[in-house]
Short mmCIF file of C-alpha atoms in Angstrom, two decimals:
data_model
loop_
_atom_site.label_atom_id
_atom_site.label_comp_id
_atom_site.label_asym_id
_atom_site.label_seq_id
_atom_site.Cartn_x
_atom_site.Cartn_y
_atom_site.Cartn_z
CA MET A 1 -14.26 36.77 -15.99
CA GLU A 2 -15.60 34.66 -13.14
CA MET A 3 -19.36 34.18 -13.02
CA LYS A 4 -21.49 34.89 -9.94
CA THR A 5 -23.52 31.79 -10.42
CA PRO A 6 -23.54 28.44 -8.66
CA ILE A 7 -20.53 26.50 -9.87
CA SER A 8 -19.79 22.90 -9.20
CA ARG A 9 -16.74 20.96 -10.27
CA SER A 10 -15.46 17.48 -9.81
CA MET A 11 -11.91 16.29 -10.44
CA THR A 12 -9.42 13.62 -9.63
CA VAL A 13 -5.93 14.74 -8.89
CA ALA A 14 -2.54 13.21 -8.06
CA SER A 15 -1.85 12.59 -4.38
CA ASN A 16 0.82 15.25 -4.06
CA VAL A 17 0.83 18.26 -1.77
CA SER A 18 1.90 20.78 -4.52
CA VAL A 19 -1.27 19.96 -6.55
CA ILE A 20 -3.59 21.73 -4.04
CA GLU A 21 -1.90 25.07 -4.76
CA VAL A 22 -3.48 25.38 -8.22
CA GLU A 23 -6.87 24.00 -7.27
CA CYS A 24 -7.05 26.08 -4.14
CA ARG A 25 -6.33 29.24 -6.11
CA TRP A 26 -9.11 28.49 -8.50
CA ILE A 27 -11.62 27.74 -5.71
CA LEU A 28 -10.66 30.96 -3.79
CA THR A 29 -11.09 33.01 -7.02
CA GLN A 30 -14.66 31.74 -7.10
CA LEU A 31 -15.22 32.86 -3.51
CA GLU A 32 -13.84 36.34 -4.33
CA ALA A 33 -16.18 36.56 -7.27
CA ASN A 34 -19.08 35.74 -4.94
CA ASP A 35 -18.11 38.47 -2.48
CA PHE A 36 -17.06 36.14 0.34
CA SER A 37 -15.12 38.07 2.96
CA ALA A 38 -11.35 37.88 3.37
CA ALA A 39 -11.90 36.05 6.61
CA ASP A 40 -14.12 33.44 4.86
CA ILE A 41 -11.55 32.97 2.11
CA PHE A 42 -8.73 32.54 4.64
CA ALA A 43 -10.88 29.94 6.49
CA VAL A 44 -11.62 27.91 3.37
CA HIS A 45 -7.98 28.17 2.25
CA LEU A 46 -6.75 26.82 5.59
CA ALA A 47 -9.31 24.05 5.85
CA LEU A 48 -8.90 22.93 2.21
CA GLU A 49 -5.09 22.69 2.54
CA GLU A 50 -5.30 20.94 5.82
CA ALA A 51 -7.79 18.38 4.45
CA PHE A 52 -5.76 17.84 1.31
CA ILE A 53 -2.43 17.38 3.25
CA ASN A 54 -4.30 14.86 5.56
CA ALA A 55 -5.51 12.99 2.50
CA VAL A 56 -2.01 12.83 0.96
CA LYS A 57 -0.12 12.02 4.20
CA HIS A 58 -2.44 9.97 6.34
CA GLY A 59 -5.08 8.83 3.81
CA ASN A 60 -2.94 7.85 0.82
CA ASN A 61 0.12 7.30 3.01
CA MET A 62 2.33 9.47 0.68
CA ASP A 63 1.79 6.93 -2.11
CA GLY A 64 2.19 9.00 -5.25
CA SER A 65 0.38 6.40 -7.39
CA LYS A 66 -2.87 7.09 -5.57
CA VAL A 67 -5.28 9.86 -6.25
CA ILE A 68 -7.64 12.28 -4.45
CA LYS A 69 -11.08 13.10 -5.62
CA ILE A 70 -12.14 16.77 -5.17
CA ASP A 71 -15.80 17.77 -5.52
CA TYR A 72 -16.86 21.33 -4.71
CA SER A 73 -19.66 23.73 -5.32
CA VAL A 74 -19.79 27.46 -4.80
CA GLU A 75 -23.09 29.19 -4.37
CA ALA A 76 -23.94 32.75 -3.44
CA GLU A 77 -24.20 31.87 0.29
CA LYS A 78 -21.96 28.91 0.85
CA ILE A 79 -19.19 26.64 -0.37
CA GLU A 80 -19.18 22.90 -0.04
CA ILE A 81 -16.07 20.79 -0.57
CA CYS A 82 -15.64 16.99 -0.47
CA LEU A 83 -12.26 15.28 -0.54
CA THR A 84 -11.95 11.49 -1.00
CA ASP A 85 -8.74 9.61 -0.65
CA GLU A 86 -7.90 5.95 -1.35
CA GLY A 87 -6.91 5.17 2.11
CA VAL A 88 -8.56 2.85 4.67
CA GLY A 89 -9.92 5.84 6.60
CA PHE A 90 -9.76 6.66 10.28
CA ALA A 91 -11.95 7.36 13.30
CA PRO A 92 -12.13 11.19 13.56
CA ASP A 93 -13.54 11.06 17.11
CA ASP A 94 -10.45 9.22 18.30
CA VAL A 95 -8.14 12.15 17.30
CA PRO A 96 -7.08 13.84 20.61
CA ASP A 97 -7.73 17.46 21.29
CA PRO A 98 -4.48 19.34 20.54
CA ARG A 99 -5.43 22.08 23.00
CA ASP A 100 -5.23 19.71 26.00
CA GLU A 101 -2.17 20.44 28.23
CA GLU A 102 -0.57 17.07 27.40
CA ASN A 103 -0.83 17.66 23.70
CA LEU A 104 0.29 21.32 23.49
CA TYR A 105 3.95 20.41 22.78
CA LYS A 106 3.10 17.71 20.20
CA THR A 107 4.28 18.61 16.74
CA GLY A 108 1.30 17.18 14.93
CA GLY A 109 -2.39 16.56 15.26
CA ARG A 110 -3.79 20.05 14.72
CA GLY A 111 -5.01 19.75 11.06
CA LEU A 112 -8.44 18.27 11.82
CA PHE A 113 -8.94 20.68 14.70
CA LEU A 114 -8.27 23.67 12.40
CA MET A 115 -10.67 22.39 9.77
CA ARG A 116 -13.36 22.14 12.41
CA ALA A 117 -12.52 25.52 13.89
CA TYR A 118 -12.64 27.35 10.53
CA MET A 119 -15.50 25.59 8.73
CA ASP A 120 -19.20 25.44 9.62
CA VAL A 121 -19.54 21.71 8.85
CA VAL A 122 -16.87 19.08 8.79
CA GLU A 123 -18.10 15.48 8.60
CA PHE A 124 -16.69 12.19 7.48
CA ASN A 125 -18.20 9.14 5.82
CA GLU A 126 -18.33 5.95 7.90
CA SER A 127 -14.97 4.67 6.93
CA GLY A 128 -13.28 8.12 7.26
CA ASN A 129 -11.72 8.43 3.86
CA ARG A 130 -14.12 11.11 2.66
CA VAL A 131 -14.55 14.51 4.29
CA ARG A 132 -17.40 16.99 3.49
CA MET A 133 -16.83 20.61 4.57
CA VAL A 134 -19.22 23.56 4.27
CA LYS A 135 -18.64 27.24 4.88
CA HIS A 136 -21.49 29.74 4.84
CA ARG A 137 -20.76 33.23 3.70
CA SER A 138 -20.41 35.62 6.65
CA LYS A 139 -22.74 38.57 6.90
CA LYS A 140 -20.80 41.69 5.88
CA ALA A 141 -20.36 44.36 8.52
CA LYS A 142 -22.27 47.57 7.64
CA THR A 143 -19.92 50.29 6.43
CA LYS A 144 -19.98 53.49 8.37
CA SER A 145 -20.85 56.73 6.57
CA ALA A 146 -17.77 59.01 6.41
CA SER A 147 -19.91 62.07 7.17
CA SER A 148 -21.66 60.66 10.29
CA MET B 1 13.38 18.58 -9.14
CA VAL B 2 12.47 22.08 -8.04
CA PRO B 3 15.35 23.78 -6.22
CA ILE B 4 14.56 24.90 -2.66
CA LYS B 5 15.07 28.69 -2.23
CA PRO B 6 16.46 30.10 0.96
CA ARG B 7 13.39 30.70 3.05
CA ILE B 8 14.77 32.85 5.83
CA SER B 9 16.93 35.89 6.39
CA VAL B 10 19.11 36.27 9.49
CA ASP B 11 20.03 39.58 11.17
CA TYR B 12 22.00 40.19 14.31
CA THR B 13 21.03 43.09 16.66
CA GLU B 14 22.59 44.06 19.93
CA ASN B 15 20.39 41.84 22.00
CA ALA B 16 19.10 39.21 19.61
CA THR B 17 19.30 37.13 16.51
CA VAL B 18 16.41 37.91 14.25
CA ILE B 19 15.12 35.37 11.72
CA ARG B 20 12.62 36.57 9.13
CA PHE B 21 10.48 34.31 6.99
CA VAL B 22 10.87 35.48 3.48
CA ASP B 23 7.88 33.69 2.02
CA GLU B 24 4.14 34.59 2.48
CA LYS B 25 3.36 30.92 2.76
CA ILE B 26 5.19 27.72 3.67
CA LEU B 27 3.30 24.60 2.72
CA GLU B 28 5.36 21.74 1.26
CA GLU B 29 7.26 19.27 3.31
CA GLN B 30 10.49 20.08 1.45
CA GLU B 31 10.04 23.76 2.23
CA ILE B 32 9.37 23.09 5.88
CA GLN B 33 12.36 20.83 6.09
CA ALA B 34 14.48 23.45 4.47
CA VAL B 35 13.40 26.17 6.89
CA GLN B 36 13.94 23.80 9.76
CA GLU B 37 17.49 22.95 8.77
CA SER B 38 18.37 26.67 8.29
CA ILE B 39 17.00 27.71 11.67
CA MET B 40 18.40 24.77 13.52
CA SER B 41 21.89 25.54 12.23
CA VAL B 42 21.56 29.11 13.59
CA ILE B 43 20.41 27.80 16.96
CA GLU B 44 23.22 25.26 17.15
CA GLN B 45 25.85 27.89 16.63
CA SER B 46 25.59 29.30 20.10
CA LYS B 47 24.27 28.65 23.61
CA HIS B 48 21.98 31.18 25.35
CA LEU B 49 20.71 32.50 22.05
CA ASN B 50 18.07 35.19 22.14
CA LEU B 51 16.11 34.34 19.00
CA ILE B 52 13.23 36.35 17.49
CA LEU B 53 11.17 34.90 14.67
CA ASP B 54 9.71 37.74 12.62
CA PHE B 55 6.43 36.77 10.86
CA GLY B 56 6.04 40.13 9.11
CA LYS B 57 5.82 38.65 5.64
CA VAL B 58 3.77 35.55 6.53
CA GLN B 59 0.21 35.62 5.32
CA PHE B 60 -0.66 31.96 5.63
CA LEU B 61 0.51 28.97 7.54
CA SER B 62 -0.53 25.37 8.01
CA SER B 63 -0.58 23.08 10.95
CA ALA B 64 2.70 21.54 9.69
CA VAL B 65 4.34 24.94 10.25
CA LEU B 66 2.98 24.94 13.84
CA GLY B 67 4.75 21.65 14.30
CA LEU B 68 7.99 23.20 12.93
CA LEU B 69 7.71 26.09 15.41
CA ILE B 70 7.29 23.67 18.34
CA ARG B 71 10.39 21.76 17.16
CA ILE B 72 12.32 25.07 17.02
CA SER B 73 11.19 26.06 20.50
CA LYS B 74 12.30 22.71 21.93
CA GLN B 75 15.68 22.98 20.26
CA ILE B 76 16.25 26.56 21.53
CA TYR B 77 15.38 25.64 25.11
CA GLU B 78 17.70 22.65 24.93
CA HIS B 79 20.38 25.19 24.02
CA ASP B 80 19.48 27.35 27.05
CA GLY B 81 18.20 30.02 24.72
CA GLN B 82 15.05 32.11 24.51
CA LEU B 83 12.51 32.44 21.85
CA ARG B 84 10.11 35.31 20.86
CA PHE B 85 7.74 35.72 17.93
CA CYS B 86 6.75 39.09 16.46
CA ASN B 87 4.89 40.92 13.73
CA ILE B 88 2.18 38.25 13.40
CA ASN B 89 -0.77 39.38 11.37
CA PRO B 90 -4.25 39.04 13.00
CA LYS B 91 -5.40 36.06 10.96
CA ILE B 92 -2.26 34.11 11.75
CA TYR B 93 -2.49 35.13 15.41
CA GLU B 94 -5.94 33.67 15.52
CA ILE B 95 -4.49 30.33 14.57
CA PHE B 96 -2.08 30.52 17.50
CA LYS B 97 -4.87 31.59 19.78
CA ILE B 98 -7.48 28.93 18.92
CA THR B 99 -4.87 26.15 19.11
CA ARG B 100 -3.78 27.57 22.47
CA LEU B 101 -0.21 27.85 21.29
CA THR B 102 -0.22 31.39 22.72
CA LYS B 103 0.30 29.59 26.03
CA ILE B 104 3.62 28.18 24.98
CA PHE B 105 4.99 30.87 22.62
CA ASP B 106 6.03 34.36 23.66
CA ILE B 107 4.37 36.65 21.06
CA TYR B 108 5.10 40.42 20.76
CA ASP B 109 3.46 43.06 18.56
CA ASP B 110 6.71 44.21 16.94
CA LEU B 111 10.40 43.67 16.74
CA ALA B 112 11.26 46.43 19.27
CA SER B 113 9.04 45.01 21.97
CA ALA B 114 10.38 41.51 21.37
CA GLU B 115 13.97 42.75 21.64
CA ALA B 116 13.17 44.75 24.79
CA SER B 117 11.69 41.66 26.44
CA PHE B 118 15.13 40.06 26.56
CA LEU B 119 16.46 43.02 28.63
CA HIS B 120 13.68 42.52 31.19
CA SER B 121 14.24 38.79 31.37
CA ASP B 122 17.92 38.93 32.01
#
């Protein structure tokens, strides 16, 4: 049974896209236990997978001998996730906006944009190899009375 | 080595070829590559193909899948075909909307309206 208390966890995992499936499922289960909405859970799922894929592909450059550090905490009102890869980092502000006309037909470059769109906070350390993401729990819509 | 399952099903209707994604989620590079090869082989079989991608089962997709869809659209237009999407759930549609890919993809509520759109465009 999952506990409705603040949970924090830190782990180091192989730099392999398939790894995130298991970790992601665990984290999303914690969100369900804390009554996060389906929309919040979808948002965290999307951002976490995009961030992890970026760390594997662009950070660790698909080098299977490298690792990714995942730190996360789930509280009643928010989730915070940090991913650190072993790459040299990048300049997030230099990533072009994929919504611009000239970028619409590009096949890549939307991961960071989606992370920013779906999370409340997305920030990088100075070198760009560590991302911190925060999502606050959405206020639930009031349910209408069936008799009214 | 994990075997790659078939990831799509293909049906032929009077006006269109309908490809359905059979998985709720496509994430890994290998899976994306497998789907791409399967769909490209369908596209390359004929010119002027009316292709519908049915997202009815898809519950989640990543930016890598958006890249795959753009590659598919380029390929079909190179073969003088037409492409429609249908049955996209609201959360997935939101991804298309915020990335502004709704400007480059023709998205319909259901299969019937996607099929009917080919009649109007002929």
